[in-house]
N, CA, C and O atoms as a DFTB+ gen file, in Angstrom:
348 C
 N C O
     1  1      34.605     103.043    -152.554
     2  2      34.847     104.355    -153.094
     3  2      33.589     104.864    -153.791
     4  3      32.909     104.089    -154.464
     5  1      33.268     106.135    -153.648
     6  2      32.376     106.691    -154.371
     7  2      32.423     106.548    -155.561
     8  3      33.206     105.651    -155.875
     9  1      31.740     107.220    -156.717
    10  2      31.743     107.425    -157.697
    11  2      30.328     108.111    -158.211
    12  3      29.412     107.437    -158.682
    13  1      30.284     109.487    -158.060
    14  2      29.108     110.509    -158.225
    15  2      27.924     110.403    -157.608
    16  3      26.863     110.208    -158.202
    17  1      28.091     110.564    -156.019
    18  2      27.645     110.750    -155.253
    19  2      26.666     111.716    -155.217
    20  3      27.130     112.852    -155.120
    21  1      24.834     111.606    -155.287
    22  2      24.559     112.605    -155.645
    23  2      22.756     112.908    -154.457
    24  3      21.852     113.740    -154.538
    25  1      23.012     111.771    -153.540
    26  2      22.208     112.433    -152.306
    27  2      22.934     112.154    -151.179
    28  3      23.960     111.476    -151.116
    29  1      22.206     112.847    -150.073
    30  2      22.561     112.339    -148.992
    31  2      21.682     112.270    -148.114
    32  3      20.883     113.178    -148.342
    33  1      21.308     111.555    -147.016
    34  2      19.945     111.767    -146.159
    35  2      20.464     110.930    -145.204
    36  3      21.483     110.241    -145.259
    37  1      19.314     111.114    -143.944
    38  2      19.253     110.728    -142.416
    39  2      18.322     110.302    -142.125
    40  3      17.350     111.031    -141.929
    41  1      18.245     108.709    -141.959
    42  2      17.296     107.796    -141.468
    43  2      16.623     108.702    -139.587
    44  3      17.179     109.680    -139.088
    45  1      15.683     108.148    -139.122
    46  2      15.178     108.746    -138.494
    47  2      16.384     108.003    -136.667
    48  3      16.632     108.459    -135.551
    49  1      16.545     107.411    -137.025
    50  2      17.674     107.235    -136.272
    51  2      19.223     107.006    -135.882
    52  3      19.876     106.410    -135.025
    53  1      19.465     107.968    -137.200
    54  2      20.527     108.864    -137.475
    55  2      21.431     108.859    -138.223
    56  3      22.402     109.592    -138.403
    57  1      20.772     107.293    -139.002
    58  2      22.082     106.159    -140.058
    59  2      21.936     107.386    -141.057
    60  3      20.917     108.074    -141.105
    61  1      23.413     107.656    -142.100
    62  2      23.509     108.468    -143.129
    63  2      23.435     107.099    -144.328
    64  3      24.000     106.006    -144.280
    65  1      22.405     107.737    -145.484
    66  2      22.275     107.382    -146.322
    67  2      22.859     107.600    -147.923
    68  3      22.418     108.687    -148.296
    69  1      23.703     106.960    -149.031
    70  2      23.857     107.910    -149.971
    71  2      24.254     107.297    -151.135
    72  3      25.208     106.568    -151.411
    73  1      23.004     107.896    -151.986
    74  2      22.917     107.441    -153.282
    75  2      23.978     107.787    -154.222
    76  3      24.160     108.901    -154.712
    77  1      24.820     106.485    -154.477
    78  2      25.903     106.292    -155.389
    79  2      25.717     106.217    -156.690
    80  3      25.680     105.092    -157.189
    81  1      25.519     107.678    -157.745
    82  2      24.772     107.625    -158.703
    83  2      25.751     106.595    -159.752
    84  3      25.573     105.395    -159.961
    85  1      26.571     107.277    -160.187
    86  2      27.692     106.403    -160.936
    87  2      28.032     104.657    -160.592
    88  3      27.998     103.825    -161.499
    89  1      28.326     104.323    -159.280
    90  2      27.949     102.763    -158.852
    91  2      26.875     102.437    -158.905
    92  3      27.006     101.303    -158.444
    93  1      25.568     102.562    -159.172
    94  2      24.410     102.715    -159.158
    95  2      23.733     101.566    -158.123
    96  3      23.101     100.513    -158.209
    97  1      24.281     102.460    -157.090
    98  2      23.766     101.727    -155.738
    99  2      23.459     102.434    -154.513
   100  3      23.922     103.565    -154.668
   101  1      23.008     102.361    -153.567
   102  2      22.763     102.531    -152.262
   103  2      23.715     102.335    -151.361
   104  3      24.221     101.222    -151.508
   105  1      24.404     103.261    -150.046
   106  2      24.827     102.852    -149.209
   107  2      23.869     103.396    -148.402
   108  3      22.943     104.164    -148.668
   109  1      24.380     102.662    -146.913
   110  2      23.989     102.793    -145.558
   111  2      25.008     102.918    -144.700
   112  3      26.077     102.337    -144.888
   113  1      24.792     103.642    -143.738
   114  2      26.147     103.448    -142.540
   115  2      24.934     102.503    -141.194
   116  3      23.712     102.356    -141.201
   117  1      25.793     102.138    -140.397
   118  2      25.639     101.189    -139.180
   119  2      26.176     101.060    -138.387
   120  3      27.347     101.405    -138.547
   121  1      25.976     100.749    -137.595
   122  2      26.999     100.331    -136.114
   123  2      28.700     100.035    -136.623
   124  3      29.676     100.679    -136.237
   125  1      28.702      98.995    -137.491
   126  2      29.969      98.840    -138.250
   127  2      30.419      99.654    -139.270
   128  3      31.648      99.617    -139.339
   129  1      30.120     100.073    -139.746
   130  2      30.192     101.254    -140.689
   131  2      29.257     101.461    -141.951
   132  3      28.069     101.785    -141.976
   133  1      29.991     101.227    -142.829
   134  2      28.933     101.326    -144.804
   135  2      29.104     100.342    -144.903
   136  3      29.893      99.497    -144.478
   137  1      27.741     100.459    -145.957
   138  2      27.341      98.896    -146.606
   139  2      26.898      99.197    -147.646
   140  3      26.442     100.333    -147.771
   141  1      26.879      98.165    -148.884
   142  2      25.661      97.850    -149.789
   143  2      24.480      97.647    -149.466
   144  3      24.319      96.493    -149.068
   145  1      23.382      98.395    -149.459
   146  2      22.011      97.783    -149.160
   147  2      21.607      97.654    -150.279
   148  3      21.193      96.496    -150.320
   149  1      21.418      98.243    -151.508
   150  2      20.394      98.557    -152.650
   151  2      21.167      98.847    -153.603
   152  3      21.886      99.844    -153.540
   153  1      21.155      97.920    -154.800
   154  2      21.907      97.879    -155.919
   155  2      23.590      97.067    -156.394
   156  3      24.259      97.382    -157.379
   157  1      23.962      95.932    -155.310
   158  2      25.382      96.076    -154.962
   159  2      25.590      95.007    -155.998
   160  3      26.527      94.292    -155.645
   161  1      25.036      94.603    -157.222
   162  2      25.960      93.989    -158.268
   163  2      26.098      94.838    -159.424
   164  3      26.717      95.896    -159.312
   165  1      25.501      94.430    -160.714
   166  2      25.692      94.925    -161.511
   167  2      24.470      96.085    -161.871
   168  3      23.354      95.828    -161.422
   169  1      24.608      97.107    -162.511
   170  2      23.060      98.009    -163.224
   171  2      22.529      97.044    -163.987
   172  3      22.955      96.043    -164.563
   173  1      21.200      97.737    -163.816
   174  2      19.886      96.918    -164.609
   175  2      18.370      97.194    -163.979
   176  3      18.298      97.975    -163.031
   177  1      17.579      96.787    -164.310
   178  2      16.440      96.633    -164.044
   179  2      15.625      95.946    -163.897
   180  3      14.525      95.918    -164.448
   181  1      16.227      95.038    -162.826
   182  2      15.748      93.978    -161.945
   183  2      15.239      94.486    -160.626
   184  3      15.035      95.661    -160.321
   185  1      15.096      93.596    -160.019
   186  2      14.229      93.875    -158.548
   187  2      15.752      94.748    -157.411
   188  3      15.958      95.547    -156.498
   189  1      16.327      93.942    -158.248
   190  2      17.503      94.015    -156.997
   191  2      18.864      94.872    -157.479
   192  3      19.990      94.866    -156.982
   193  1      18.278      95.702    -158.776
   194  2      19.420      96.261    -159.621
   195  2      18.706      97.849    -159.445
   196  3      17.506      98.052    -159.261
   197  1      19.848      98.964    -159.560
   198  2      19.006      99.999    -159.932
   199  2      19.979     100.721    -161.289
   200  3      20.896      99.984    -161.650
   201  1      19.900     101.611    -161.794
   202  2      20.629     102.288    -162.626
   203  2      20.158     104.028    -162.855
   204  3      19.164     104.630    -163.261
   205  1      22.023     104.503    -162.133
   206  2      21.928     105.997    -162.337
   207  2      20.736     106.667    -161.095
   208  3      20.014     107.648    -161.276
   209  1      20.811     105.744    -159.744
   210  2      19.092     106.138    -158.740
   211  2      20.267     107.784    -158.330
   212  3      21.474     107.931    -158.135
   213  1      19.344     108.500    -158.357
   214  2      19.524     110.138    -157.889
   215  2      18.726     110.163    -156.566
   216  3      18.974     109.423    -155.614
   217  1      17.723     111.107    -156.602
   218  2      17.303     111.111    -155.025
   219  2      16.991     110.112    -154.359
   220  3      16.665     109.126    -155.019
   221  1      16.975     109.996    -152.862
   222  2      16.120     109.184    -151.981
   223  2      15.819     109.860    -150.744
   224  3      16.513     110.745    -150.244
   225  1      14.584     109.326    -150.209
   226  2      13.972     109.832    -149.041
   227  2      13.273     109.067    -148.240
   228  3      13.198     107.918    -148.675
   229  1      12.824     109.208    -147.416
   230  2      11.960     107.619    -146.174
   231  2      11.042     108.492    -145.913
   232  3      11.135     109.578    -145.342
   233  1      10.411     108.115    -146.230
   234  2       8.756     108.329    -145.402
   235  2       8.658     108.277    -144.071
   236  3       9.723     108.000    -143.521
   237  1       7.404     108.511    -143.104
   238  2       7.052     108.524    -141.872
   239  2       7.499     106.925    -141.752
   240  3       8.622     106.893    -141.249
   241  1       7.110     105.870    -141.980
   242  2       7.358     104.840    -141.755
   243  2       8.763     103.833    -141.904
   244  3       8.758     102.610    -141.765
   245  1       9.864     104.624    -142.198
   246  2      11.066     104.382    -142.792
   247  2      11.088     103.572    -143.610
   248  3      11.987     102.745    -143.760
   249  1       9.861     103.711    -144.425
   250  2      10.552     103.061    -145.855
   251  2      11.376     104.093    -146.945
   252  3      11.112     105.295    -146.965
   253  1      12.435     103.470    -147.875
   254  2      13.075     104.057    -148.723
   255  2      12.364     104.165    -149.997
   256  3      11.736     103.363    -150.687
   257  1      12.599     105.166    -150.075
   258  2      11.952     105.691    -152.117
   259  2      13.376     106.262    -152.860
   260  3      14.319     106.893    -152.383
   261  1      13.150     105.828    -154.055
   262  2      14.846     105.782    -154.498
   263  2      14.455     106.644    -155.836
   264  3      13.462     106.285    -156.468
   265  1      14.833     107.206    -156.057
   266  2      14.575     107.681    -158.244
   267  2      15.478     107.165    -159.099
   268  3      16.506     107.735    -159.464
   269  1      15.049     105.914    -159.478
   270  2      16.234     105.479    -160.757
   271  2      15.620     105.577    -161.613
   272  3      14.575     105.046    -161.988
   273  1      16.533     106.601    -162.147
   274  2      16.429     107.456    -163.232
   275  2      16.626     107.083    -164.692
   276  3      16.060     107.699    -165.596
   277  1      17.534     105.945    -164.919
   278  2      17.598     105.503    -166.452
   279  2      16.560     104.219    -166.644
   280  3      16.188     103.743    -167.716
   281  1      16.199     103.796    -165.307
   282  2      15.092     103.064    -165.324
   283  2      13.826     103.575    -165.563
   284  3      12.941     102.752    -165.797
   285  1      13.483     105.019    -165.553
   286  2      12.349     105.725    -165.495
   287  2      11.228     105.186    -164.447
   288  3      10.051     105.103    -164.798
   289  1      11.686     104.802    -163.053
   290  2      10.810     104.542    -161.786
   291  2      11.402     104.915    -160.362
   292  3      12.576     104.946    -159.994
   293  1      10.420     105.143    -159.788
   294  2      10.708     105.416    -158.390
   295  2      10.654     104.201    -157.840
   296  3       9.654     103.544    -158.131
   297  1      11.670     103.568    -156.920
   298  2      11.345     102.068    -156.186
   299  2      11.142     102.448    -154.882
   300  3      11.740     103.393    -154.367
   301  1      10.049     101.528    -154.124
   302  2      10.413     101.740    -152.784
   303  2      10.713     100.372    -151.883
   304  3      10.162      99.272    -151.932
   305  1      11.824     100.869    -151.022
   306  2      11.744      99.829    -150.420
   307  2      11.527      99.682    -148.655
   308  3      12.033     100.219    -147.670
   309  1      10.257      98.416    -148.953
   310  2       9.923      98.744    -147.442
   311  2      10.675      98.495    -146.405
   312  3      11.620      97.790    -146.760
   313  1      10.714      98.825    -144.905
   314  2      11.290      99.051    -144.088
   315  2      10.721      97.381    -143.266
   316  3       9.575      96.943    -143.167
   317  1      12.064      96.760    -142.780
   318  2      11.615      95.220    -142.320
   319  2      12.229      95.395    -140.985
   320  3      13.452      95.420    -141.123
   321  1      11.833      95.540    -139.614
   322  2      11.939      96.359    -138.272
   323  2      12.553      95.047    -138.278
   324  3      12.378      94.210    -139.163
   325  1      13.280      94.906    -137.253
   326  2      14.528      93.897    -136.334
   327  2      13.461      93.487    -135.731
   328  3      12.644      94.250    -135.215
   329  1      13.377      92.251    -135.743
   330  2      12.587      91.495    -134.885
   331  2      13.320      90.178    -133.909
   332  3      14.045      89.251    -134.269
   333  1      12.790      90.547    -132.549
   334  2      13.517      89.836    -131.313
   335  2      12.486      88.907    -130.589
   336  3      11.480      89.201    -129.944
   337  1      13.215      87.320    -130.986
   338  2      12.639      86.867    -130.335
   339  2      12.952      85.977    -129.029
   340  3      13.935      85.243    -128.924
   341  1      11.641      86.220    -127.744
   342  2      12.128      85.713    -126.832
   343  2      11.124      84.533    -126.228
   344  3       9.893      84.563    -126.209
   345  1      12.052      83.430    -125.714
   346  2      12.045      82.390    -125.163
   347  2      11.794      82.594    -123.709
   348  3      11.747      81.627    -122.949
């Protein structure tokens, strides 16, 4: 469930993105549906925590830039391509 939902955006291949200001987390949609990517335990300001993130956007390179805002930083996080390997 949401809880003050306050972006929304489109990865360059078409996944909807949306910053859950109040959960203070990140979703993603996927083949299976939504997920936690960014932020999915508790707030804080750890590597892996955000608190109150408002905008986000991806760069040319699909990395994510997030604004957490009670943290006073922009995070980014880089983009790690699916890698296939063959035998």
């Amino acid at each position: 469930t949401l809880n003050g939902p306050s972006a929304v955006i489109l990865d360059g291949d078409g996944y909807l993105f949306i910053s859950d200001t109040a959960n203070n987390r990140i979703l993603g949609s996927g083949p299976d549906g939504f997920r936690c990517i960014i932020g999915c335990g508790s707030s804080g300001a750890a590597s892996n925590q955000l608190n109150n993130p408002r905008a986000i956007s991806f760069d040319s390179y699909g990395n994510l830039f997030v604004v957490d805002s009670t943290n006073d930083r922009i995070r980014k996080f880089n983009l790690i391509p699916n890698v296939v390997v063959r035998k």
